[in-house]
mmCIF file of C-alpha atoms in Angstrom:
data_model
loop_
_atom_site.group_PDB
_atom_site.id
_atom_site.type_symbol
_atom_site.label_atom_id
_atom_site.label_comp_id
_atom_site.label_asym_id
_atom_site.label_seq_id
_atom_site.Cartn_x
_atom_site.Cartn_y
_atom_site.Cartn_z
ATOM 1 C CA MET T 1 16.022 22.239 0.476
ATOM 2 C CA SER T 2 18.992 20.162 -0.276
ATOM 3 C CA SER T 3 19.141 16.427 0.693
ATOM 4 C CA SER T 4 21.752 16.943 3.069
ATOM 5 C CA LEU T 5 20.046 19.415 4.863
ATOM 6 C CA GLN T 6 16.757 17.524 4.823
ATOM 7 C CA LEU T 7 18.409 14.431 6.197
ATOM 8 C CA GLY T 8 19.723 16.331 9.362
ATOM 9 C CA LEU T 9 16.067 16.521 10.326
ATOM 10 C CA PHE T 10 15.507 13.028 11.186
ATOM 11 C CA THR T 11 16.196 11.139 14.283
ATOM 12 C CA THR T 12 16.432 7.543 15.377
ATOM 13 C CA GLU T 13 14.604 6.289 18.348
ATOM 14 C CA GLU T 14 17.782 7.027 20.246
ATOM 15 C CA GLY T 15 18.076 10.510 19.206
ATOM 16 C CA THR T 16 20.661 10.439 16.936
ATOM 17 C CA ASP T 17 21.278 11.374 13.243
ATOM 18 C CA PRO T 18 20.067 8.545 11.128
ATOM 19 C CA MET T 19 23.218 9.117 8.755
ATOM 20 C CA THR T 20 25.391 7.972 11.507
ATOM 21 C CA ALA T 21 23.626 4.808 11.575
ATOM 22 C CA LEU T 22 23.165 4.220 8.133
ATOM 23 C CA VAL T 23 26.335 4.724 6.311
ATOM 24 C CA PRO T 24 25.292 4.884 2.561
ATOM 25 C CA ASP T 25 28.247 3.062 0.951
ATOM 26 C CA GLU T 26 27.869 0.395 3.713
ATOM 27 C CA VAL T 27 24.245 -0.808 2.463
ATOM 28 C CA ASP T 28 24.374 -3.509 0.054
ATOM 29 C CA ILE T 29 20.799 -3.090 -1.281
ATOM 30 C CA TYR T 30 18.832 -0.058 -1.246
ATOM 31 C CA ILE T 31 15.064 -1.000 -1.763
ATOM 32 C CA LEU T 32 12.923 2.102 -2.597
ATOM 33 C CA ASN T 33 9.226 1.281 -2.226
ATOM 34 C CA LEU T 34 7.103 2.730 -5.007
ATOM 35 C CA SER T 35 3.316 2.672 -4.771
ATOM 36 C CA GLY T 36 2.463 5.002 -7.456
ATOM 37 C CA GLY T 37 1.334 7.485 -4.964
ATOM 38 C CA LYS T 38 3.079 11.123 -4.394
ATOM 39 C CA ASP T 39 5.254 9.966 -1.297
ATOM 40 C CA GLY T 40 7.305 7.076 -2.662
ATOM 41 C CA PRO T 41 8.957 9.258 -5.381
ATOM 42 C CA ARG T 42 9.984 12.034 -2.873
ATOM 43 C CA ALA T 43 11.595 9.730 -0.383
ATOM 44 C CA ALA T 44 13.322 7.522 -3.061
ATOM 45 C CA ALA T 45 14.771 10.792 -4.411
ATOM 46 C CA LEU T 46 16.363 11.749 -1.450
ATOM 47 C CA ALA T 47 17.663 8.107 -0.745
ATOM 48 C CA LEU T 48 19.034 7.942 -4.122
ATOM 49 C CA ASP T 49 20.998 11.394 -3.644
ATOM 50 C CA ALA T 50 22.711 9.763 -0.533
ATOM 51 C CA ALA T 51 23.560 6.381 -2.576
ATOM 52 C CA ARG T 52 24.978 8.781 -5.575
ATOM 53 C CA ALA T 53 27.010 10.902 -3.161
ATOM 54 C CA ALA T 54 28.436 7.404 -2.066
ATOM 55 C CA GLY T 55 29.088 6.040 -5.551
ATOM 56 C CA VAL T 56 26.907 3.163 -4.760
ATOM 57 C CA GLU T 57 23.928 3.963 -7.152
ATOM 58 C CA ASP T 58 24.317 0.463 -8.785
ATOM 59 C CA ARG T 59 23.017 -0.902 -5.593
ATOM 60 C CA VAL T 60 19.462 0.888 -5.720
ATOM 61 C CA TYR T 61 16.334 -0.844 -6.781
ATOM 62 C CA THR T 62 12.873 0.293 -6.923
ATOM 63 C CA ILE T 63 9.859 -2.330 -6.327
ATOM 64 C CA HIS T 64 6.092 -2.057 -6.444
ATOM 65 C CA ALA T 65 3.827 -4.406 -4.626
ATOM 66 C CA SER T 66 0.653 -4.540 -6.761
ATOM 67 C CA LEU T 67 -2.801 -5.061 -5.196
ATOM 68 C CA GLY T 68 -4.278 -5.649 -8.744
ATOM 69 C CA PRO T 69 -7.755 -4.393 -9.469
ATOM 70 C CA LEU T 70 -8.044 -2.751 -5.866
ATOM 71 C CA GLU T 71 -5.332 -0.199 -7.092
ATOM 72 C CA TRP T 72 -6.420 2.785 -8.904
ATOM 73 C CA PRO T 73 -6.381 1.704 -12.624
ATOM 74 C CA ALA T 74 -5.637 3.496 -15.889
ATOM 75 C CA VAL T 75 -8.143 5.893 -17.101
ATOM 76 C CA THR T 76 -8.603 7.346 -20.734
ATOM 77 C CA VAL T 77 -10.163 10.751 -20.907
ATOM 78 C CA GLY T 78 -10.535 12.992 -23.874
ATOM 79 C CA GLY T 79 -8.218 10.593 -26.145
ATOM 80 C CA VAL T 80 -5.431 10.932 -23.100
ATOM 81 C CA ARG T 81 -4.599 8.067 -21.030
ATOM 82 C CA TYR T 82 -3.752 8.571 -17.290
ATOM 83 C CA PRO T 83 -1.572 5.358 -15.874
ATOM 84 C CA GLY T 84 -2.712 3.167 -12.979
ATOM 85 C CA SER T 85 -0.488 2.740 -9.955
ATOM 86 C CA SER T 86 1.390 -0.192 -11.049
ATOM 87 C CA GLU T 87 2.162 1.540 -14.233
ATOM 88 C CA LEU T 88 2.903 4.861 -12.498
ATOM 89 C CA ALA T 89 5.557 3.202 -10.111
ATOM 90 C CA ALA T 90 7.513 2.153 -13.270
ATOM 91 C CA LEU T 91 7.157 5.269 -14.648
ATOM 92 C CA HIS T 92 8.585 7.086 -11.342
ATOM 93 C CA SER T 93 11.365 4.519 -11.446
ATOM 94 C CA ARG T 94 12.679 5.365 -14.891
ATOM 95 C CA ALA T 95 12.086 9.107 -14.047
ATOM 96 C CA LEU T 96 14.441 9.057 -11.124
ATOM 97 C CA GLY T 97 17.010 7.291 -13.125
ATOM 98 C CA VAL T 98 16.809 3.834 -11.953
ATOM 99 C CA PRO T 99 17.629 1.263 -14.890
ATOM 100 C CA PRO T 100 14.208 -0.793 -15.890
ATOM 101 C CA GLU T 101 15.919 -3.857 -15.159
ATOM 102 C CA ARG T 102 16.299 -2.867 -11.387
ATOM 103 C CA HIS T 103 12.420 -2.135 -11.034
ATOM 104 C CA ILE T 104 10.519 -4.884 -9.596
ATOM 105 C CA GLU T 105 6.821 -5.658 -9.628
ATOM 106 C CA VAL T 106 5.462 -8.197 -7.167
ATOM 107 C CA ARG T 107 1.707 -9.374 -6.858
ATOM 108 C CA ARG T 108 0.577 -12.323 -4.587
ATOM 109 C CA ALA T 109 -0.593 -15.645 -6.164
ATOM 110 C CA ARG T 110 -1.859 -18.913 -5.101
ATOM 111 C CA ASP T 111 -2.372 -22.078 -6.887
ATOM 112 C CA LEU T 112 -5.927 -22.924 -7.961
ATOM 113 C CA GLU T 113 -6.765 -26.252 -9.751
ATOM 114 C CA GLY T 114 -3.148 -26.489 -10.868
ATOM 115 C CA GLU T 115 -2.949 -23.276 -12.119
ATOM 116 C CA ARG T 116 -0.938 -20.249 -10.502
ATOM 117 C CA VAL T 117 -3.283 -17.321 -10.251
ATOM 118 C CA PRO T 118 -3.419 -13.799 -8.653
ATOM 119 C CA TYR T 119 -4.789 -13.763 -5.293
ATOM 120 C CA ASP T 120 -6.587 -10.476 -4.504
ATOM 121 C CA LEU T 121 -7.092 -9.044 -0.993
ATOM 122 C CA LEU T 122 -10.771 -8.807 -1.464
ATOM 123 C CA THR T 123 -10.793 -12.298 -1.955
ATOM 124 C CA TYR T 124 -8.915 -13.081 1.348
ATOM 125 C CA ILE T 125 -11.386 -10.661 3.047
ATOM 126 C CA ALA T 126 -14.417 -12.519 1.431
ATOM 127 C CA GLU T 127 -13.027 -15.931 2.721
ATOM 128 C CA ARG T 128 -11.865 -14.834 6.136
ATOM 129 C CA GLY T 129 -14.974 -13.042 6.783
ATOM 130 C CA ASP T 130 -13.750 -9.764 8.221
ATOM 131 C CA TRP T 131 -11.876 -6.649 7.109
ATOM 132 C CA PRO T 132 -8.512 -5.154 7.899
ATOM 133 C CA TRP T 133 -8.195 -2.684 10.613
ATOM 134 C CA LYS T 134 -6.091 -0.791 12.708
ATOM 135 C CA GLY T 135 -3.377 -3.063 14.201
ATOM 136 C CA VAL T 136 -4.105 -6.034 12.133
ATOM 137 C CA LEU T 137 -3.726 -5.177 8.525
ATOM 138 C CA PRO T 138 -2.756 -7.971 5.882
ATOM 139 C CA CYS T 139 -3.027 -5.625 3.115
ATOM 140 C CA ARG T 140 0.322 -4.434 4.372
ATOM 141 C CA SER T 141 2.302 -7.480 5.959
ATOM 142 C CA ASP T 142 0.946 -10.300 3.470
ATOM 143 C CA TRP T 143 0.222 -8.538 0.326
ATOM 144 C CA LYS T 144 3.199 -5.936 0.851
ATOM 145 C CA THR T 145 5.965 -6.293 3.204
ATOM 146 C CA GLY T 146 6.299 -9.922 2.886
ATOM 147 C CA LEU T 147 6.176 -9.889 -0.923
ATOM 148 C CA ILE T 148 8.895 -7.425 -1.224
ATOM 149 C CA TYR T 149 11.258 -9.263 1.366
ATOM 150 C CA GLY T 150 10.440 -12.477 -0.531
ATOM 151 C CA ALA T 151 11.392 -10.881 -3.935
ATOM 152 C CA PHE T 152 14.795 -10.059 -2.476
ATOM 153 C CA SER T 153 15.695 -13.347 -1.162
ATOM 154 C CA SER T 154 17.484 -14.921 -3.621
ATOM 155 C CA MET T 155 19.505 -11.901 -3.923
ATOM 156 C CA VAL T 156 20.271 -11.596 -0.471
ATOM 157 C CA ARG T 157 21.556 -15.133 -0.597
ATOM 158 C CA ALA T 158 23.875 -14.796 -3.329
ATOM 159 C CA ARG T 159 25.241 -11.679 -1.832
ATOM 160 C CA LYS T 160 25.703 -13.308 1.733
ATOM 161 C CA LYS T 161 27.627 -16.255 -0.003
ATOM 162 C CA GLN T 162 29.706 -13.565 -1.653
ATOM 163 C CA LEU T 163 30.245 -11.198 1.010
ATOM 164 C CA GLY T 164 30.583 -13.765 3.873
ATOM 165 C CA ARG T 165 28.365 -11.843 6.182
ATOM 166 C CA PRO T 166 24.597 -10.943 6.584
ATOM 167 C CA VAL T 167 23.471 -8.505 3.497
ATOM 168 C CA VAL T 168 22.765 -4.715 4.656
ATOM 169 C CA CYS T 169 19.300 -3.736 3.380
ATOM 170 C CA ALA T 170 18.068 -0.211 3.344
ATOM 171 C CA ASN T 171 14.186 -0.640 3.074
ATOM 172 C CA VAL T 172 13.008 3.134 2.070
ATOM 173 C CA LEU T 173 9.358 4.231 2.580
ATOM 174 C CA GLY T 174 7.522 7.082 1.840
ATOM 175 C CA ILE T 175 6.141 7.628 5.362
ATOM 176 C CA ARG T 176 5.555 11.006 6.264
ATOM 177 C CA ALA T 177 4.941 12.458 9.660
ATOM 178 C CA ASP T 178 1.908 14.898 8.233
ATOM 179 C CA GLU T 179 -0.037 11.589 7.347
ATOM 180 C CA SER T 180 -1.230 10.616 10.606
ATOM 181 C CA PRO T 181 -0.503 10.696 14.322
ATOM 182 C CA ASP T 182 0.542 7.311 14.400
ATOM 183 C CA ARG T 183 3.248 8.074 11.348
ATOM 184 C CA LYS T 184 4.232 11.272 13.037
ATOM 185 C CA LYS T 185 5.681 9.252 16.211
ATOM 186 C CA ARG T 186 7.016 6.472 14.151
ATOM 187 C CA PRO T 187 10.770 6.808 13.736
ATOM 188 C CA ALA T 188 12.495 7.947 10.462
ATOM 189 C CA PHE T 189 15.098 5.142 10.963
ATOM 190 C CA ARG T 190 15.105 1.933 12.695
ATOM 191 C CA THR T 191 16.408 -1.490 12.444
ATOM 192 C CA THR T 192 13.447 -4.188 11.683
ATOM 193 C CA THR T 193 15.345 -7.295 10.708
ATOM 194 C CA ASP T 194 18.915 -8.281 12.181
ATOM 195 C CA ASN T 195 19.864 -12.039 11.571
ATOM 196 C CA THR T 196 22.411 -14.158 9.917
ATOM 197 C CA ALA T 197 20.943 -13.452 6.428
ATOM 198 C CA ARG T 198 20.428 -10.055 6.460
ATOM 199 C CA VAL T 199 20.189 -6.697 8.303
ATOM 200 C CA VAL T 200 17.184 -4.398 7.345
ATOM 201 C CA HIS T 201 17.281 -0.750 8.220
ATOM 202 C CA GLU T 202 13.571 0.597 7.494
ATOM 203 C CA TRP T 203 14.375 4.397 6.318
ATOM 204 C CA SER T 204 11.896 7.372 5.526
ATOM 205 C CA PRO T 205 13.859 9.976 4.410
ATOM 206 C CA ALA T 206 10.770 12.317 3.665
ATOM 207 C CA HIS T 207 9.392 11.730 6.997
ATOM 208 C CA GLN T 208 9.419 15.497 7.948
ATOM 209 C CA VAL T 209 8.702 16.816 4.483
ATOM 210 C CA THR T 210 5.372 18.449 4.611
ATOM 211 C CA THR T 211 2.420 17.406 2.120
ATOM 212 C CA GLN T 212 2.589 20.596 0.243
ATOM 213 C CA GLU T 213 6.275 20.366 -0.330
ATOM 214 C CA VAL T 214 5.765 17.154 -1.646
ATOM 215 C CA LYS T 215 3.193 18.380 -4.205
ATOM 216 C CA ASP T 216 5.311 21.446 -4.889
ATOM 217 C CA TRP T 217 8.345 19.174 -5.515
ATOM 218 C CA THR T 218 6.684 16.834 -7.670
ATOM 219 C CA ASP T 219 5.197 19.609 -9.754
ATOM 220 C CA GLU T 220 8.551 21.109 -10.081
ATOM 221 C CA GLN T 221 9.934 17.976 -11.244
ATOM 222 C CA GLY T 222 7.653 17.527 -13.791
ATOM 223 C CA LEU T 223 6.942 14.156 -12.284
ATOM 224 C CA PRO T 224 3.301 12.731 -13.056
ATOM 225 C CA HIS T 225 1.191 12.201 -10.365
ATOM 226 C CA GLN T 226 -1.615 9.865 -10.158
ATOM 227 C CA TRP T 227 -4.767 11.081 -11.483
ATOM 228 C CA CYS T 228 -6.947 9.902 -8.507
ATOM 229 C CA TYR T 229 -5.289 12.740 -6.707
ATOM 230 C CA ASP T 230 -7.063 15.365 -8.905
ATOM 231 C CA SER T 231 -10.748 16.460 -9.163
ATOM 232 C CA HIS T 232 -10.515 14.996 -12.816
ATOM 233 C CA PRO T 233 -7.736 13.259 -14.706
ATOM 234 C CA GLY T 234 -5.518 15.856 -16.029
ATOM 235 C CA ALA T 235 -6.753 18.916 -13.964
ATOM 236 C CA GLY T 236 -3.395 18.817 -11.944
ATOM 237 C CA ASP T 237 -5.106 20.623 -9.230
ATOM 238 C CA TRP T 238 -4.731 18.070 -6.356
ATOM 239 C CA GLN T 239 -8.120 18.351 -5.537
ATOM 240 C CA GLY T 240 -9.214 14.600 -5.545
ATOM 241 C CA SER T 241 -8.228 11.825 -3.138
ATOM 242 C CA SER T 242 -5.895 12.987 -0.618
ATOM 243 C CA ARG T 243 -4.195 9.469 -0.274
ATOM 244 C CA CYS T 244 -3.367 7.011 -2.899
ATOM 245 C CA SER T 245 -3.831 3.099 -1.736
ATOM 246 C CA CYS T 246 -6.330 0.657 -2.285
ATOM 247 C CA SER T 247 -9.116 2.860 -4.005
ATOM 248 C CA LEU T 248 -11.427 1.586 -1.286
ATOM 249 C CA CYS T 249 -9.125 1.735 2.077
ATOM 250 C CA VAL T 250 -10.659 0.882 5.226
ATOM 251 C CA LEU T 251 -8.439 3.681 6.889
ATOM 252 C CA ALA T 252 -9.335 6.306 4.084
ATOM 253 C CA SER T 253 -10.934 9.526 5.140
ATOM 254 C CA GLN T 254 -15.057 10.068 4.661
ATOM 255 C CA ARG T 255 -14.404 12.334 1.705
ATOM 256 C CA ASP T 256 -11.713 9.997 -0.202
ATOM 257 C CA LEU T 257 -14.296 6.994 0.410
ATOM 258 C CA LEU T 258 -17.370 8.858 -0.933
ATOM 259 C CA LEU T 259 -15.231 10.274 -3.973
ATOM 260 C CA ALA T 260 -13.864 6.489 -4.680
ATOM 261 C CA VAL T 261 -17.282 5.198 -4.280
ATOM 262 C CA ARG T 262 -18.523 7.469 -6.700
ATOM 263 C CA ARG T 263 -15.638 6.819 -9.070
ATOM 264 C CA ARG T 264 -15.774 3.092 -8.918
ATOM 265 C CA PRO T 265 -19.241 2.029 -8.207
ATOM 266 C CA ARG T 266 -18.779 -1.716 -9.408
ATOM 267 C CA LEU T 267 -16.041 -2.156 -7.205
ATOM 268 C CA ALA T 268 -18.250 -0.482 -4.351
ATOM 269 C CA GLU T 269 -20.867 -2.993 -5.214
ATOM 270 C CA LEU T 270 -18.623 -5.925 -4.683
ATOM 271 C CA TYR T 271 -17.367 -4.638 -1.314
ATOM 272 C CA ALA T 272 -21.115 -4.481 -0.363
ATOM 273 C CA LEU T 273 -21.635 -7.922 -1.590
ATOM 274 C CA VAL T 274 -18.815 -9.069 1.060
ATOM 275 C CA GLU T 275 -20.184 -6.916 3.858
ATOM 276 C CA ARG T 276 -23.673 -8.138 3.147
ATOM 277 C CA VAL T 277 -23.006 -11.722 2.832
ATOM 278 C CA ARG T 278 -20.541 -11.779 5.777
ATOM 279 C CA GLY T 279 -22.534 -9.571 8.112
ATOM 280 C CA VAL T 280 -19.560 -7.349 8.778
ATOM 281 C CA PRO T 281 -19.425 -3.382 8.309
ATOM 282 C CA PHE T 282 -16.646 -2.068 6.097
ATOM 283 C CA ASN T 283 -15.073 -0.481 9.040
ATOM 284 C CA PRO T 284 -16.234 0.270 12.503
ATOM 285 C CA ASN T 285 -17.020 3.862 11.395
ATOM 286 C CA THR T 286 -19.399 3.067 8.323
ATOM 287 C CA SER T 287 -20.489 0.500 6.274
ATOM 288 C CA MET T 288 -20.215 0.279 2.420
ATOM 289 C CA ALA T 289 -23.802 -0.089 2.205
ATOM 290 C CA GLU T 290 -24.190 3.334 3.903
ATOM 291 C CA LEU T 291 -21.157 4.966 1.725
ATOM 292 C CA ILE T 292 -23.276 3.682 -1.522
ATOM 293 C CA GLU T 293 -26.299 5.358 -0.399
ATOM 294 C CA ARG T 294 -24.706 8.607 0.589
ATOM 295 C CA VAL T 295 -23.116 9.513 -2.743
ATOM 296 C CA ALA T 296 -26.640 9.321 -4.179
ATOM 297 C CA ARG T 297 -27.614 12.149 -2.187
ATOM 298 C CA GLN T 298 -26.818 15.648 -3.268
ATOM 299 C CA GLY T 299 -23.629 17.101 -2.041
ATOM 300 C CA ALA T 300 -21.538 14.164 -2.592
ATOM 301 C CA PRO T 301 -17.968 15.307 -4.204
ATOM 302 C CA ASP T 302 -17.887 15.187 -8.075
ATOM 303 C CA PRO T 303 -16.138 12.049 -9.466
ATOM 304 C CA GLY T 304 -14.820 13.802 -12.089
ATOM 305 C CA VAL T 305 -14.530 10.401 -14.211
ATOM 306 C CA VAL T 306 -16.515 7.098 -13.654
ATOM 307 C CA ILE T 307 -14.607 4.068 -14.228
ATOM 308 C CA GLU T 308 -16.608 1.123 -15.664
ATOM 309 C CA ASP T 309 -14.033 -1.644 -14.544
ATOM 310 C CA GLU T 310 -14.714 -3.806 -17.335
ATOM 311 C CA GLY T 311 -12.384 -6.524 -18.281
ATOM 312 C CA PRO T 312 -10.807 -9.881 -17.568
ATOM 313 C CA GLU T 313 -8.936 -8.703 -14.495
ATOM 314 C CA PHE T 314 -11.904 -7.410 -12.669
ATOM 315 C CA ASP T 315 -14.099 -10.261 -14.130
ATOM 316 C CA ALA T 316 -11.649 -12.793 -12.377
ATOM 317 C CA LEU T 317 -11.713 -10.699 -9.235
ATOM 318 C CA GLU T 318 -15.490 -10.717 -9.126
ATOM 319 C CA ASN T 319 -15.761 -14.378 -9.751
ATOM 320 C CA ALA T 320 -13.163 -15.391 -7.011
ATOM 321 C CA VAL T 321 -15.128 -13.254 -4.544
ATOM 322 C CA GLU T 322 -18.576 -14.687 -5.519
ATOM 323 C CA ALA T 323 -17.074 -18.335 -5.235
ATOM 324 C CA ALA T 324 -15.437 -17.455 -1.784
ATOM 325 C CA LEU T 325 -18.929 -15.978 -0.236
ATOM 326 C CA LYS T 326 -20.229 -19.215 -1.378
ATOM 327 C CA LYS T 327 -18.568 -20.960 1.343
ATOM 328 C CA PRO T 328 -18.626 -20.630 5.248
ATOM 329 C CA ALA T 329 -16.285 -17.984 6.520
ATOM 330 C CA LYS T 330 -12.919 -19.022 8.095
ATOM 331 C CA ARG T 331 -12.423 -17.774 11.359
ATOM 332 C CA ALA T 332 -10.914 -14.357 11.808
ATOM 333 C CA ARG T 333 -7.603 -13.784 13.048
ATOM 334 C CA TYR T 334 -8.811 -11.046 15.287
ATOM 335 C CA VAL T 335 -12.099 -9.545 16.731
ATOM 336 C CA ARG T 336 -12.976 -6.101 17.030
ATOM 337 C CA PRO T 337 -13.820 -4.720 20.170
ATOM 338 C CA GLY T 338 -17.546 -4.863 21.169
ATOM 339 C CA THR T 339 -18.414 -7.238 18.516
ATOM 340 C CA PRO T 340 -21.411 -9.546 19.662
ATOM 341 C CA ALA T 341 -20.668 -13.102 20.238
ATOM 342 C CA ASP T 342 -23.270 -14.262 17.602
ATOM 343 C CA ALA T 343 -21.437 -11.973 14.920
ATOM 344 C CA LEU T 344 -18.110 -13.858 14.997
ATOM 345 C CA PRO T 345 -17.232 -15.344 11.646
ATOM 346 C CA GLY T 346 -16.948 -19.037 11.392
ATOM 347 C CA SER T 347 -17.202 -19.766 15.302
ATOM 348 C CA CYS T 348 -19.706 -21.407 17.340
ATOM 349 C CA ASP T 349 -21.683 -19.441 19.554
ATOM 350 C CA GLY T 350 -20.844 -21.448 22.651
ATOM 351 C CA CYS T 351 -16.903 -20.887 22.103
ATOM 352 C CA ALA T 352 -17.699 -17.235 20.779
ATOM 353 C CA ALA T 353 -19.562 -16.666 24.127
ATOM 354 C CA GLY T 354 -16.866 -17.971 26.564
ATOM 355 C CA ASN T 355 -13.913 -15.928 24.955
ATOM 356 C CA PRO T 356 -14.401 -14.284 21.682
ATOM 357 C CA THR T 357 -10.837 -13.098 21.092
ATOM 358 C CA ALA T 358 -9.470 -16.922 22.109
ATOM 359 C CA ALA T 359 -11.920 -18.220 19.931
ATOM 360 C CA ALA T 360 -11.128 -16.209 16.980
ATOM 361 C CA ASP T 361 -7.440 -16.662 17.324
ATOM 362 C CA GLN T 362 -7.864 -20.403 16.900
ATOM 363 C CA GLU T 363 -7.694 -20.536 13.235
ATOM 364 C CA ALA T 364 -9.355 -23.397 11.080
#
C-alpha cells in the first residue's frame, strides 16, 4: 500500500483527514521517534515519504531516548553480533536515508558528587518506592517525552528567532491501533502543544497498519529488527517478544515477561530486590518473585539466549539501585487502588490512614 493511500485512512479528533491539518511543507521540524522496535521505522518511512514529496526532507530528524541497561542490549551468538536497541535505532535512521548528523540520542542524567552520571529508571523506582503503572508512567514522560522535547529546545529557539513565529513540529510516533484498546482510541493526529515558542502536532502515520503488515514490510525492506522479537537471535521468525520496550516492562504480557526473565536473569533479580526491599509488587497482577519462580518450572518459554549482563554499565546500575535501597523511600506520587494504608512507602500511618491518595501526593 502506498503512503498516499495509507494516509487517507487516518482521522483527527474532528473526523477530518490529518493531511488537511498537517501540511508537510509547513512543518519546520519533523521529529521521528525510533525506539529500536518494529513500529518506529514504519511510521518514520511514511512521514519521510510525505516530507520528501513536499521537498522538505532536510527538516527531518530522528531521535532515540535511551533507557540504558533496561533496554535490550546487543548479543553475540555464533560469532554474529546482534545490536541492542540504541544501536539499532541509529541503524534504522541510516537505512531510512536520514544523515547521521540528524540522528540524536538522549539519555537522562543527573549530578552526583560533582559528576554528571546516567540516571536510570530502575534507580528512580528504587528511590520512590513504587513502580510505574497505567495513568502514571514516568518511563514515558520523564525518560522519553521530556528528554525529546528538551533535545530540540535550542533548535526551536533558533528557528523561532529566524522565522518570527512559533516553530511547527511534527512529533512522529510508531503508535498503532493493533497494540491495545487505548491506542486504538488514540487519534492518529492531534496537537499536543501550542504556545508562543512551538506548535507540536503528534502524528502516528502507521496507526492503522496491522502488526503483520509491519512485520512483512520490515522483512521486505531487508531492515534489521530487534533480536528480542525472534525465538533466538538471527532466527528471523518473529516468535520471541511481542513488544520491544524496557526488557522488563510493567505493562508487558505474561509471556513476554517470562521470556524476558529467562533471557535476563540478573536484571530480573535486581528488579526482585527492589520489590522485596520496598514491599511493593512489580505490577498489580504479578510480582517479579512470582515470575522468577514460574520460569523455573517446566513449560516456561525457551529463551533462545541468556544474557550475562556483565560490564561497567550494568554494574553502575546495580550499585545505584543498591545505594537507593539503603535510604528510606520517598513518597510515591500516586497510590494504586486498594493499597493498604500501612503499605504506603515513605508516609506515616496516621496521614495514610486519613487520606492515602492525598498523603502520597504531598511529595517530600
